[in-house]
Amino acid sequence: TTLEPSLQVTFSLLKGGKLLAQAVDDGRDITQFFSGRRIVLIKKLSLAGLDPGIYRVKVEVKDLITDQVVESIGDFTVEQAG
């Protein structure tokens, strides 16, 4: 047995409550670090083609071993190129 995590990671991009894009990952290629108590995930999301405005990114991580789910939500602003 290993301590390697078994995950399903869902990235969602929203604007005004509307889902614009979603990507699901198994976590293997985006895991930078893990220990028995935490995991660091890194993923680049392209902002190309987004109109100026306020957006929300939601990251949902499901532990496939314990069925536990955690999520993190953050807002960001795309501004007009100037």
PDB file of C-alpha atoms in Angstrom:
ATOM      1  CA  THR A   1       0.000   0.000   0.000  1.00  0.00           C
ATOM      2  CA  THR A   2       1.138   3.561  -0.712  1.00  0.00           C
ATOM      3  CA  LEU A   3       0.027   6.951   0.471  1.00  0.00           C
ATOM      4  CA  GLU A   4      -0.469   8.061  -3.125  1.00  0.00           C
ATOM      5  CA  PRO A   5      -3.809   9.841  -3.466  1.00  0.00           C
ATOM      6  CA  SER A   6      -6.604   8.639  -5.713  1.00  0.00           C
ATOM      7  CA  LEU A   7      -8.539  11.708  -6.781  1.00  0.00           C
ATOM      8  CA  GLN A   8     -11.080  13.142  -9.136  1.00  0.00           C
ATOM      9  CA  VAL A   9     -10.551  16.879  -9.566  1.00  0.00           C
ATOM     10  CA  THR A  10     -13.184  19.028 -11.271  1.00  0.00           C
ATOM     11  CA  PHE A  11     -12.366  22.571 -12.385  1.00  0.00           C
ATOM     12  CA  SER A  12     -15.356  24.779 -13.234  1.00  0.00           C
ATOM     13  CA  LEU A  13     -15.318  28.276 -14.744  1.00  0.00           C
ATOM     14  CA  LEU A  14     -18.453  30.347 -14.160  1.00  0.00           C
ATOM     15  CA  LYS A  15     -19.673  33.846 -14.975  1.00  0.00           C
ATOM     16  CA  GLY A  16     -22.882  35.190 -13.471  1.00  0.00           C
ATOM     17  CA  GLY A  17     -23.721  31.734 -12.154  1.00  0.00           C
ATOM     18  CA  LYS A  18     -23.508  30.223 -15.648  1.00  0.00           C
ATOM     19  CA  LEU A  19     -21.083  27.357 -16.262  1.00  0.00           C
ATOM     20  CA  LEU A  20     -18.735  28.327 -19.110  1.00  0.00           C
ATOM     21  CA  ALA A  21     -16.242  25.466 -19.021  1.00  0.00           C
ATOM     22  CA  GLN A  22     -15.449  22.406 -16.997  1.00  0.00           C
ATOM     23  CA  ALA A  23     -12.493  20.030 -16.915  1.00  0.00           C
ATOM     24  CA  VAL A  24     -12.146  16.793 -14.958  1.00  0.00           C
ATOM     25  CA  ASP A  25      -8.719  15.396 -14.060  1.00  0.00           C
ATOM     26  CA  ASP A  26      -7.549  12.311 -12.186  1.00  0.00           C
ATOM     27  CA  GLY A  27      -5.017  14.422 -10.283  1.00  0.00           C
ATOM     28  CA  ARG A  28      -1.934  12.483 -11.378  1.00  0.00           C
ATOM     29  CA  ASP A  29      -0.463  15.074 -13.743  1.00  0.00           C
ATOM     30  CA  ILE A  30      -1.369  18.081 -11.579  1.00  0.00           C
ATOM     31  CA  THR A  31      -0.169  16.798  -8.196  1.00  0.00           C
ATOM     32  CA  GLN A  32       2.967  18.686  -7.218  1.00  0.00           C
ATOM     33  CA  PHE A  33       3.213  17.448  -3.628  1.00  0.00           C
ATOM     34  CA  PHE A  34       1.317  15.196  -1.277  1.00  0.00           C
ATOM     35  CA  SER A  35       1.666  13.940   2.271  1.00  0.00           C
ATOM     36  CA  GLY A  36      -0.647  12.044   4.580  1.00  0.00           C
ATOM     37  CA  ARG A  37      -2.549  15.256   5.384  1.00  0.00           C
ATOM     38  CA  ARG A  38      -2.402  17.528   2.347  1.00  0.00           C
ATOM     39  CA  ILE A  39      -1.976  17.747  -1.378  1.00  0.00           C
ATOM     40  CA  VAL A  40      -0.797  20.550  -3.656  1.00  0.00           C
ATOM     41  CA  LEU A  41      -2.351  20.658  -7.126  1.00  0.00           C
ATOM     42  CA  ILE A  42      -1.210  22.935  -9.928  1.00  0.00           C
ATOM     43  CA  LYS A  43      -3.127  23.467 -13.166  1.00  0.00           C
ATOM     44  CA  LYS A  44      -2.992  26.225 -15.742  1.00  0.00           C
ATOM     45  CA  LEU A  45      -6.321  27.468 -17.031  1.00  0.00           C
ATOM     46  CA  SER A  46      -6.351  29.565 -20.181  1.00  0.00           C
ATOM     47  CA  LEU A  47      -8.087  32.934 -20.027  1.00  0.00           C
ATOM     48  CA  ALA A  48      -7.903  33.350 -23.809  1.00  0.00           C
ATOM     49  CA  GLY A  49     -11.189  34.440 -25.307  1.00  0.00           C
ATOM     50  CA  LEU A  50     -12.765  35.587 -22.046  1.00  0.00           C
ATOM     51  CA  ASP A  51     -14.551  38.913 -22.191  1.00  0.00           C
ATOM     52  CA  PRO A  52     -13.818  41.491 -19.492  1.00  0.00           C
ATOM     53  CA  GLY A  53     -15.810  40.820 -16.332  1.00  0.00           C
ATOM     54  CA  ILE A  54     -15.935  38.972 -13.044  1.00  0.00           C
ATOM     55  CA  TYR A  55     -15.536  35.207 -13.151  1.00  0.00           C
ATOM     56  CA  ARG A  56     -15.543  32.421 -10.592  1.00  0.00           C
ATOM     57  CA  VAL A  57     -13.374  29.327 -10.547  1.00  0.00           C
ATOM     58  CA  LYS A  58     -14.464  26.339  -8.496  1.00  0.00           C
ATOM     59  CA  VAL A  59     -12.186  23.403  -7.761  1.00  0.00           C
ATOM     60  CA  GLU A  60     -13.807  20.273  -6.366  1.00  0.00           C
ATOM     61  CA  VAL A  61     -11.584  17.429  -5.180  1.00  0.00           C
ATOM     62  CA  LYS A  62     -13.072  14.017  -4.489  1.00  0.00           C
ATOM     63  CA  ASP A  63     -11.020  11.433  -2.609  1.00  0.00           C
ATOM     64  CA  LEU A  64     -11.884   8.196  -4.411  1.00  0.00           C
ATOM     65  CA  ILE A  65     -10.734   6.113  -1.442  1.00  0.00           C
ATOM     66  CA  THR A  66     -12.860   7.749   1.285  1.00  0.00           C
ATOM     67  CA  ASP A  67     -15.513   9.419  -0.921  1.00  0.00           C
ATOM     68  CA  GLN A  68     -14.848  12.727   0.846  1.00  0.00           C
ATOM     69  CA  VAL A  69     -15.259  15.899  -1.203  1.00  0.00           C
ATOM     70  CA  VAL A  70     -13.781  19.358  -0.619  1.00  0.00           C
ATOM     71  CA  GLU A  71     -14.158  22.434  -2.767  1.00  0.00           C
ATOM     72  CA  SER A  72     -12.539  25.814  -3.057  1.00  0.00           C
ATOM     73  CA  ILE A  73     -14.082  28.803  -4.834  1.00  0.00           C
ATOM     74  CA  GLY A  74     -12.451  32.043  -5.872  1.00  0.00           C
ATOM     75  CA  ASP A  75     -13.447  35.056  -7.925  1.00  0.00           C
ATOM     76  CA  PHE A  76     -11.215  36.904 -10.373  1.00  0.00           C
ATOM     77  CA  THR A  77     -11.573  39.780 -12.816  1.00  0.00           C
ATOM     78  CA  VAL A  78     -10.577  39.880 -16.480  1.00  0.00           C
ATOM     79  CA  GLU A  79      -9.861  43.463 -17.505  1.00  0.00           C
ATOM     80  CA  GLN A  80      -9.792  45.038 -20.942  1.00  0.00           C
ATOM     81  CA  ALA A  81      -6.274  45.021 -22.405  1.00  0.00           C
ATOM     82  CA  GLY A  82      -4.973  48.498 -22.256  1.00  0.00           C
TER      83      GLY A  82
END
